mmCIF file of C-alpha atoms in Angstrom:
data_model
loop_
_atom_site.group_PDB
_atom_site.id
_atom_site.type_symbol
_atom_site.label_atom_id
_atom_site.label_comp_id
_atom_site.label_asym_id
_atom_site.label_seq_id
_atom_site.Cartn_x
_atom_site.Cartn_y
_atom_site.Cartn_z
ATOM 1 C CA MET K 1 1.613 -16.358 -15.739
ATOM 2 C CA LYS K 2 4.638 -18.624 -15.432
ATOM 3 C CA GLY K 3 7.522 -16.659 -13.956
ATOM 4 C CA LYS K 4 5.287 -13.806 -12.788
ATOM 5 C CA THR K 5 4.988 -13.035 -9.085
ATOM 6 C CA VAL K 6 1.533 -12.288 -7.728
ATOM 7 C CA LEU K 7 0.923 -10.714 -4.332
ATOM 8 C CA VAL K 8 -2.651 -11.104 -3.087
ATOM 9 C CA THR K 9 -3.570 -9.361 0.144
ATOM 10 C CA GLY K 10 -6.170 -10.981 2.367
ATOM 11 C CA SER K 11 -5.625 -14.327 0.663
ATOM 12 C CA THR K 12 -5.899 -16.875 3.464
ATOM 13 C CA SER K 13 -9.650 -17.308 2.922
ATOM 14 C CA GLY K 14 -12.614 -16.300 0.793
ATOM 15 C CA ILE K 15 -12.139 -14.287 -2.381
ATOM 16 C CA GLY K 16 -8.414 -13.809 -1.823
ATOM 17 C CA ALA K 17 -7.755 -17.526 -1.498
ATOM 18 C CA ALA K 18 -9.627 -18.164 -4.755
ATOM 19 C CA LEU K 19 -7.640 -15.419 -6.499
ATOM 20 C CA ALA K 20 -4.360 -16.951 -5.321
ATOM 21 C CA GLU K 21 -5.558 -20.369 -6.485
ATOM 22 C CA GLY K 22 -6.429 -19.010 -9.919
ATOM 23 C CA PHE K 23 -3.017 -17.427 -10.445
ATOM 24 C CA ALA K 24 -1.185 -20.471 -9.041
ATOM 25 C CA ALA K 25 -3.044 -22.687 -11.508
ATOM 26 C CA GLU K 26 -1.556 -20.547 -14.298
ATOM 27 C CA GLY K 27 1.987 -21.046 -12.988
ATOM 28 C CA ALA K 28 2.598 -17.820 -11.052
ATOM 29 C CA ASN K 29 4.718 -17.452 -7.926
ATOM 30 C CA ILE K 30 2.341 -16.593 -5.084
ATOM 31 C CA VAL K 31 2.675 -14.338 -2.045
ATOM 32 C CA LEU K 32 -0.115 -14.944 0.449
ATOM 33 C CA ASN K 33 -1.162 -12.565 3.191
ATOM 34 C CA GLY K 34 -3.964 -12.631 5.719
ATOM 35 C CA LEU K 35 -5.274 -13.594 9.102
ATOM 36 C CA GLY K 36 -6.011 -16.983 10.647
ATOM 37 C CA ASP K 37 -4.583 -19.866 12.597
ATOM 38 C CA ALA K 38 -0.868 -20.211 11.844
ATOM 39 C CA ALA K 39 -1.032 -23.979 11.401
ATOM 40 C CA GLU K 40 -4.001 -23.729 9.044
ATOM 41 C CA ILE K 41 -2.315 -21.010 7.016
ATOM 42 C CA GLU K 42 0.823 -23.127 6.631
ATOM 43 C CA LYS K 43 -1.283 -26.133 5.656
ATOM 44 C CA GLY K 44 -3.003 -24.076 2.956
ATOM 45 C CA ARG K 45 0.266 -22.590 1.723
ATOM 46 C CA ALA K 46 1.889 -26.007 1.391
ATOM 47 C CA ALA K 47 -1.167 -27.472 -0.326
ATOM 48 C CA LEU K 48 -1.308 -24.645 -2.875
ATOM 49 C CA ALA K 49 2.386 -25.055 -3.687
ATOM 50 C CA ALA K 50 2.128 -28.843 -3.986
ATOM 51 C CA GLU K 51 -1.019 -28.854 -6.105
ATOM 52 C CA HIS K 52 0.261 -26.407 -8.698
ATOM 53 C CA GLY K 53 4.019 -26.901 -8.431
ATOM 54 C CA VAL K 54 4.730 -23.222 -7.831
ATOM 55 C CA PRO K 55 6.608 -21.367 -5.072
ATOM 56 C CA VAL K 56 4.214 -19.992 -2.434
ATOM 57 C CA ILE K 57 5.252 -17.847 0.520
ATOM 58 C CA TYR K 58 3.231 -16.242 3.302
ATOM 59 C CA HIS K 59 3.689 -12.871 4.980
ATOM 60 C CA GLY K 60 1.509 -11.904 7.926
ATOM 61 C CA ALA K 61 1.519 -8.136 7.438
ATOM 62 C CA ASP K 62 -1.150 -6.238 9.339
ATOM 63 C CA MET K 63 -2.866 -4.369 6.514
ATOM 64 C CA SER K 64 -3.709 -1.469 8.790
ATOM 65 C CA ASN K 65 0.015 -0.813 9.353
ATOM 66 C CA PRO K 66 1.846 1.048 6.527
ATOM 67 C CA ASP K 67 5.279 -0.158 7.663
ATOM 68 C CA GLU K 68 4.200 -3.790 7.586
ATOM 69 C CA ILE K 69 2.649 -3.315 4.142
ATOM 70 C CA GLU K 70 5.958 -1.898 2.927
ATOM 71 C CA ASP K 71 7.760 -4.924 4.372
ATOM 72 C CA LEU K 72 5.282 -7.255 2.667
ATOM 73 C CA VAL K 73 6.105 -5.811 -0.758
ATOM 74 C CA ARG K 74 9.862 -5.705 -0.091
ATOM 75 C CA THR K 75 9.845 -9.311 1.139
ATOM 76 C CA ALA K 76 8.085 -10.431 -2.040
ATOM 77 C CA GLU K 77 10.590 -8.538 -4.176
ATOM 78 C CA GLY K 78 13.481 -9.972 -2.186
ATOM 79 C CA GLN K 79 12.204 -13.527 -2.543
ATOM 80 C CA PHE K 80 11.190 -13.452 -6.201
ATOM 81 C CA GLY K 81 12.909 -10.380 -7.634
ATOM 82 C CA ALA K 82 9.678 -8.531 -8.407
ATOM 83 C CA VAL K 83 6.035 -8.005 -7.666
ATOM 84 C CA ASP K 84 4.580 -8.203 -11.168
ATOM 85 C CA ILE K 85 0.930 -8.337 -10.142
ATOM 86 C CA LEU K 86 -0.566 -6.772 -7.030
ATOM 87 C CA VAL K 87 -4.097 -7.733 -6.045
ATOM 88 C CA ASN K 88 -5.468 -5.470 -3.325
ATOM 89 C CA ASN K 89 -8.139 -7.673 -1.825
ATOM 90 C CA ALA K 90 -7.954 -7.453 1.986
ATOM 91 C CA GLY K 91 -11.153 -6.103 3.466
ATOM 92 C CA VAL K 92 -13.338 -5.934 6.552
ATOM 93 C CA GLN K 93 -16.969 -5.013 7.113
ATOM 94 C CA TYR K 94 -19.063 -3.470 9.859
ATOM 95 C CA THR K 95 -22.630 -2.231 9.565
ATOM 96 C CA GLU K 96 -24.376 0.451 11.607
ATOM 97 C CA THR K 97 -26.165 3.738 11.096
ATOM 98 C CA ILE K 98 -23.933 6.794 10.762
ATOM 99 C CA GLU K 99 -24.857 8.295 14.099
ATOM 100 C CA ALA K 100 -24.191 5.019 15.933
ATOM 101 C CA PHE K 101 -21.081 3.982 13.978
ATOM 102 C CA PRO K 102 -18.174 3.469 16.435
ATOM 103 C CA VAL K 103 -15.317 5.813 15.552
ATOM 104 C CA GLU K 104 -12.696 3.094 16.068
ATOM 105 C CA ARG K 105 -14.586 0.820 13.648
ATOM 106 C CA TRP K 106 -14.667 3.578 11.031
ATOM 107 C CA ASP K 107 -10.931 4.170 11.373
ATOM 108 C CA ALA K 108 -10.100 0.449 11.153
ATOM 109 C CA LEU K 109 -12.303 -0.117 8.121
ATOM 110 C CA ILE K 110 -10.913 2.865 6.218
ATOM 111 C CA ALA K 111 -7.352 1.792 7.095
ATOM 112 C CA ILE K 112 -7.746 -1.737 5.737
ATOM 113 C CA ASN K 113 -10.205 -1.210 2.867
ATOM 114 C CA LEU K 114 -8.843 2.063 1.470
ATOM 115 C CA SER K 115 -5.484 3.086 2.909
ATOM 116 C CA ALA K 116 -3.951 -0.395 2.536
ATOM 117 C CA PRO K 117 -4.441 -0.490 -1.264
ATOM 118 C CA PHE K 118 -2.773 2.933 -1.460
ATOM 119 C CA HIS K 119 0.213 1.867 0.640
ATOM 120 C CA ALA K 120 0.683 -1.412 -1.259
ATOM 121 C CA THR K 121 0.356 0.335 -4.617
ATOM 122 C CA ARG K 122 2.809 3.049 -3.565
ATOM 123 C CA ALA K 123 5.352 0.391 -2.584
ATOM 124 C CA ALA K 124 4.927 -1.820 -5.652
ATOM 125 C CA LEU K 125 4.709 0.817 -8.406
ATOM 126 C CA PRO K 126 8.386 1.850 -8.678
ATOM 127 C CA GLY K 127 9.525 -1.685 -9.470
ATOM 128 C CA MET K 128 6.713 -2.227 -11.965
ATOM 129 C CA LYS K 129 7.520 1.029 -13.757
ATOM 130 C CA ARG K 130 11.237 0.253 -13.783
ATOM 131 C CA ARG K 131 10.517 -3.078 -15.506
ATOM 132 C CA GLY K 132 7.956 -1.532 -17.876
ATOM 133 C CA TRP K 133 5.180 -3.963 -16.936
ATOM 134 C CA GLY K 134 2.829 -4.434 -14.028
ATOM 135 C CA ARG K 135 -0.772 -5.141 -13.165
ATOM 136 C CA ILE K 136 -2.681 -3.775 -10.183
ATOM 137 C CA VAL K 137 -6.109 -5.250 -9.545
ATOM 138 C CA ASN K 138 -8.212 -3.664 -6.824
ATOM 139 C CA ILE K 139 -11.073 -5.715 -5.456
ATOM 140 C CA ALA K 140 -13.642 -3.006 -4.915
ATOM 141 C CA SER K 141 -17.392 -3.671 -4.767
ATOM 142 C CA ASN K 142 -20.686 -2.452 -6.137
ATOM 143 C CA ALA K 143 -20.566 -0.427 -2.929
ATOM 144 C CA GLY K 144 -17.923 1.580 -4.785
ATOM 145 C CA LEU K 145 -20.500 2.507 -7.424
ATOM 146 C CA GLY K 146 -23.634 3.068 -5.323
ATOM 147 C CA GLY K 147 -24.816 3.472 -1.768
ATOM 148 C CA SER K 148 -26.134 1.041 0.862
ATOM 149 C CA VAL K 149 -27.708 1.870 4.202
ATOM 150 C CA ARG K 150 -25.776 1.070 7.383
ATOM 151 C CA LYS K 151 -22.524 0.753 5.418
ATOM 152 C CA SER K 152 -21.142 4.296 5.494
ATOM 153 C CA ALA K 153 -17.509 3.309 6.072
ATOM 154 C CA TYR K 154 -17.533 0.425 3.587
ATOM 155 C CA VAL K 155 -19.232 2.477 0.869
ATOM 156 C CA ALA K 156 -16.905 5.425 1.462
ATOM 157 C CA ALA K 157 -13.845 3.158 1.334
ATOM 158 C CA LYS K 158 -14.913 1.330 -1.807
ATOM 159 C CA HIS K 159 -15.765 4.591 -3.586
ATOM 160 C CA GLY K 160 -12.260 5.651 -2.604
ATOM 161 C CA VAL K 161 -10.781 2.472 -4.091
ATOM 162 C CA VAL K 162 -12.564 3.119 -7.388
ATOM 163 C CA GLY K 163 -11.179 6.683 -7.356
ATOM 164 C CA LEU K 164 -7.688 5.443 -6.513
ATOM 165 C CA THR K 165 -7.975 2.992 -9.414
ATOM 166 C CA LYS K 166 -8.750 5.807 -11.837
ATOM 167 C CA VAL K 167 -5.867 7.984 -10.653
ATOM 168 C CA THR K 168 -3.397 5.079 -10.689
ATOM 169 C CA GLY K 169 -4.478 4.185 -14.194
ATOM 170 C CA LEU K 170 -4.132 7.763 -15.429
ATOM 171 C CA GLU K 171 -0.759 8.391 -13.813
ATOM 172 C CA ASN K 172 0.693 5.228 -15.345
ATOM 173 C CA ALA K 173 -1.126 5.103 -18.675
ATOM 174 C CA ARG K 174 2.109 5.103 -20.724
ATOM 175 C CA SER K 175 4.268 3.105 -18.344
ATOM 176 C CA GLY K 176 3.206 -0.463 -19.132
ATOM 177 C CA VAL K 177 1.459 -0.657 -15.760
ATOM 178 C CA THR K 178 -2.322 -0.915 -15.644
ATOM 179 C CA CYS K 179 -4.701 -0.589 -12.718
ATOM 180 C CA ASN K 180 -8.305 -1.762 -12.761
ATOM 181 C CA ALA K 181 -10.969 -2.586 -10.209
ATOM 182 C CA ILE K 182 -13.338 -5.512 -9.963
ATOM 183 C CA CYS K 183 -16.716 -4.647 -8.454
ATOM 184 C CA PRO K 184 -18.598 -7.764 -7.347
ATOM 185 C CA GLY K 185 -22.151 -7.794 -6.132
ATOM 186 C CA TRP K 186 -23.041 -10.417 -3.543
ATOM 187 C CA VAL K 187 -20.391 -13.126 -3.211
ATOM 188 C CA LYS K 188 -20.974 -15.907 -0.691
ATOM 189 C CA THR K 189 -18.010 -15.487 1.623
ATOM 190 C CA PRO K 190 -17.740 -15.684 5.424
ATOM 191 C CA LEU K 191 -18.208 -11.898 5.490
ATOM 192 C CA VAL K 192 -21.548 -12.156 3.665
ATOM 193 C CA GLU K 193 -22.669 -15.203 5.634
ATOM 194 C CA VAL K 194 -22.476 -13.088 8.794
ATOM 195 C CA GLN K 195 -24.707 -10.490 7.135
ATOM 196 C CA ILE K 196 -27.211 -13.218 6.189
ATOM 197 C CA GLU K 197 -27.261 -14.498 9.765
ATOM 198 C CA ASP K 198 -27.779 -10.967 11.087
ATOM 199 C CA ARG K 199 -30.612 -10.409 8.624
ATOM 200 C CA ALA K 200 -32.300 -13.663 9.612
ATOM 201 C CA LYS K 201 -32.152 -12.662 13.283
ATOM 202 C CA ARG K 202 -33.371 -9.151 12.570
ATOM 203 C CA ASP K 203 -36.319 -10.298 10.437
ATOM 204 C CA GLY K 204 -37.080 -13.481 12.377
ATOM 205 C CA THR K 205 -36.713 -15.637 9.261
ATOM 206 C CA SER K 206 -34.726 -18.706 8.210
ATOM 207 C CA ILE K 207 -31.230 -18.537 6.738
ATOM 208 C CA GLU K 208 -32.697 -19.686 3.409
ATOM 209 C CA GLN K 209 -35.279 -16.878 3.386
ATOM 210 C CA ALA K 210 -32.716 -14.303 4.496
ATOM 211 C CA THR K 211 -30.406 -15.429 1.670
ATOM 212 C CA TYR K 212 -33.188 -15.089 -0.876
ATOM 213 C CA ASP K 213 -34.196 -11.672 0.455
ATOM 214 C CA LEU K 214 -30.585 -10.461 0.399
ATOM 215 C CA LEU K 215 -30.104 -11.462 -3.224
ATOM 216 C CA ILE K 216 -33.444 -10.462 -4.673
ATOM 217 C CA ASP K 217 -33.259 -6.998 -3.107
ATOM 218 C CA GLN K 218 -30.380 -5.965 -5.340
ATOM 219 C CA GLN K 219 -29.019 -8.816 -7.485
ATOM 220 C CA PRO K 220 -31.603 -9.512 -10.220
ATOM 221 C CA SER K 221 -30.040 -12.817 -11.251
ATOM 222 C CA GLY K 222 -30.881 -14.202 -7.805
ATOM 223 C CA ARG K 223 -27.502 -15.915 -7.767
ATOM 224 C CA PHE K 224 -24.268 -15.224 -5.934
ATOM 225 C CA THR K 225 -21.196 -14.285 -7.956
ATOM 226 C CA THR K 226 -18.668 -17.058 -7.340
ATOM 227 C CA VAL K 227 -15.098 -16.641 -6.183
ATOM 228 C CA GLU K 228 -14.004 -18.614 -9.250
ATOM 229 C CA GLN K 229 -15.660 -16.027 -11.500
ATOM 230 C CA LEU K 230 -13.778 -13.267 -9.698
ATOM 231 C CA ALA K 231 -10.512 -15.152 -10.183
ATOM 232 C CA GLY K 232 -11.294 -15.444 -13.884
ATOM 233 C CA ALA K 233 -11.898 -11.698 -14.104
ATOM 234 C CA ALA K 234 -8.599 -10.965 -12.369
ATOM 235 C CA LEU K 235 -6.738 -13.278 -14.743
ATOM 236 C CA PHE K 236 -8.350 -11.522 -17.702
ATOM 237 C CA LEU K 237 -7.215 -8.110 -16.419
ATOM 238 C CA CYS K 238 -3.658 -9.463 -16.224
ATOM 239 C CA SER K 239 -3.725 -10.972 -19.704
ATOM 240 C CA SER K 240 -2.645 -9.403 -22.977
ATOM 241 C CA ALA K 241 -6.324 -9.021 -23.929
ATOM 242 C CA ALA K 242 -6.557 -6.288 -21.263
ATOM 243 C CA ASP K 243 -3.308 -4.479 -22.140
ATOM 244 C CA ASN K 244 -5.259 -1.335 -23.055
ATOM 245 C CA MET K 245 -7.670 -1.435 -20.123
ATOM 246 C CA THR K 246 -6.731 0.828 -17.252
ATOM 247 C CA GLY K 247 -8.451 3.014 -14.699
ATOM 248 C CA THR K 248 -11.752 1.244 -15.135
ATOM 249 C CA THR K 249 -14.071 -1.223 -13.386
ATOM 250 C CA LEU K 250 -15.476 -4.661 -14.142
ATOM 251 C CA THR K 251 -18.820 -5.412 -12.499
ATOM 252 C CA LEU K 252 -19.825 -8.998 -11.710
ATOM 253 C CA ASP K 253 -23.138 -8.386 -10.040
ATOM 254 C CA GLY K 254 -25.981 -10.281 -11.708
ATOM 255 C CA GLY K 255 -27.432 -7.048 -13.101
ATOM 256 C CA TRP K 256 -27.293 -5.037 -9.861
ATOM 257 C CA MET K 257 -25.940 -1.831 -11.421
ATOM 258 C CA ALA K 258 -28.345 -2.095 -14.372
ATOM 259 C CA ILE K 259 -31.317 -1.325 -12.131
#
């Protein structure tokens, strides 16, 4: 990855931070993006650059704003000359039944989880095609392959991301640019920890029991997928071994979709 520039959206924590770490460890230039305390973000940026000896910049684009997404991609290109690898990772979650789902929550979730990958891809593709090489990795979810109650917006968005992945792959099949999606099952991130806490409150159980119940319901391995495993999958999709993979999905879900 040395000399390649990798833009990872939503990379100041959780899965995105692990993805950025994985690419930095392989020598890539890194463009971070995400929310959080400014001082903490700068501390993390500096630490990532120092640990791996690679250039790391941060751009605070609001991923619900198409103009800011455009500026994010242009800033990365201006700083490093290219965006070679785009990882669309930024995401939010909200759970409620369809009839009680707040309209503003639906709109925000679709904007960040589905429209943002489109806008970032649209901005990054011309440069990739001009150079004859590029990798787009969409962090989707098993929610992009099946349904879950109380997650109408998330499931709809992630199905959309899987569809966008297929179309991007098809449209660019002969261009040297590939697009693939990673579909994790349960990954222990702050987003999922909130769901565990909510489940424990709802069922009147301990965090440990709620964690077990969450996993065993749908993830036969009974284990979380790790952020390091997701980073490894992303690196594989950007390697020469995956040159002829495009428009498809990788599932890391402990057997979830085999049920």
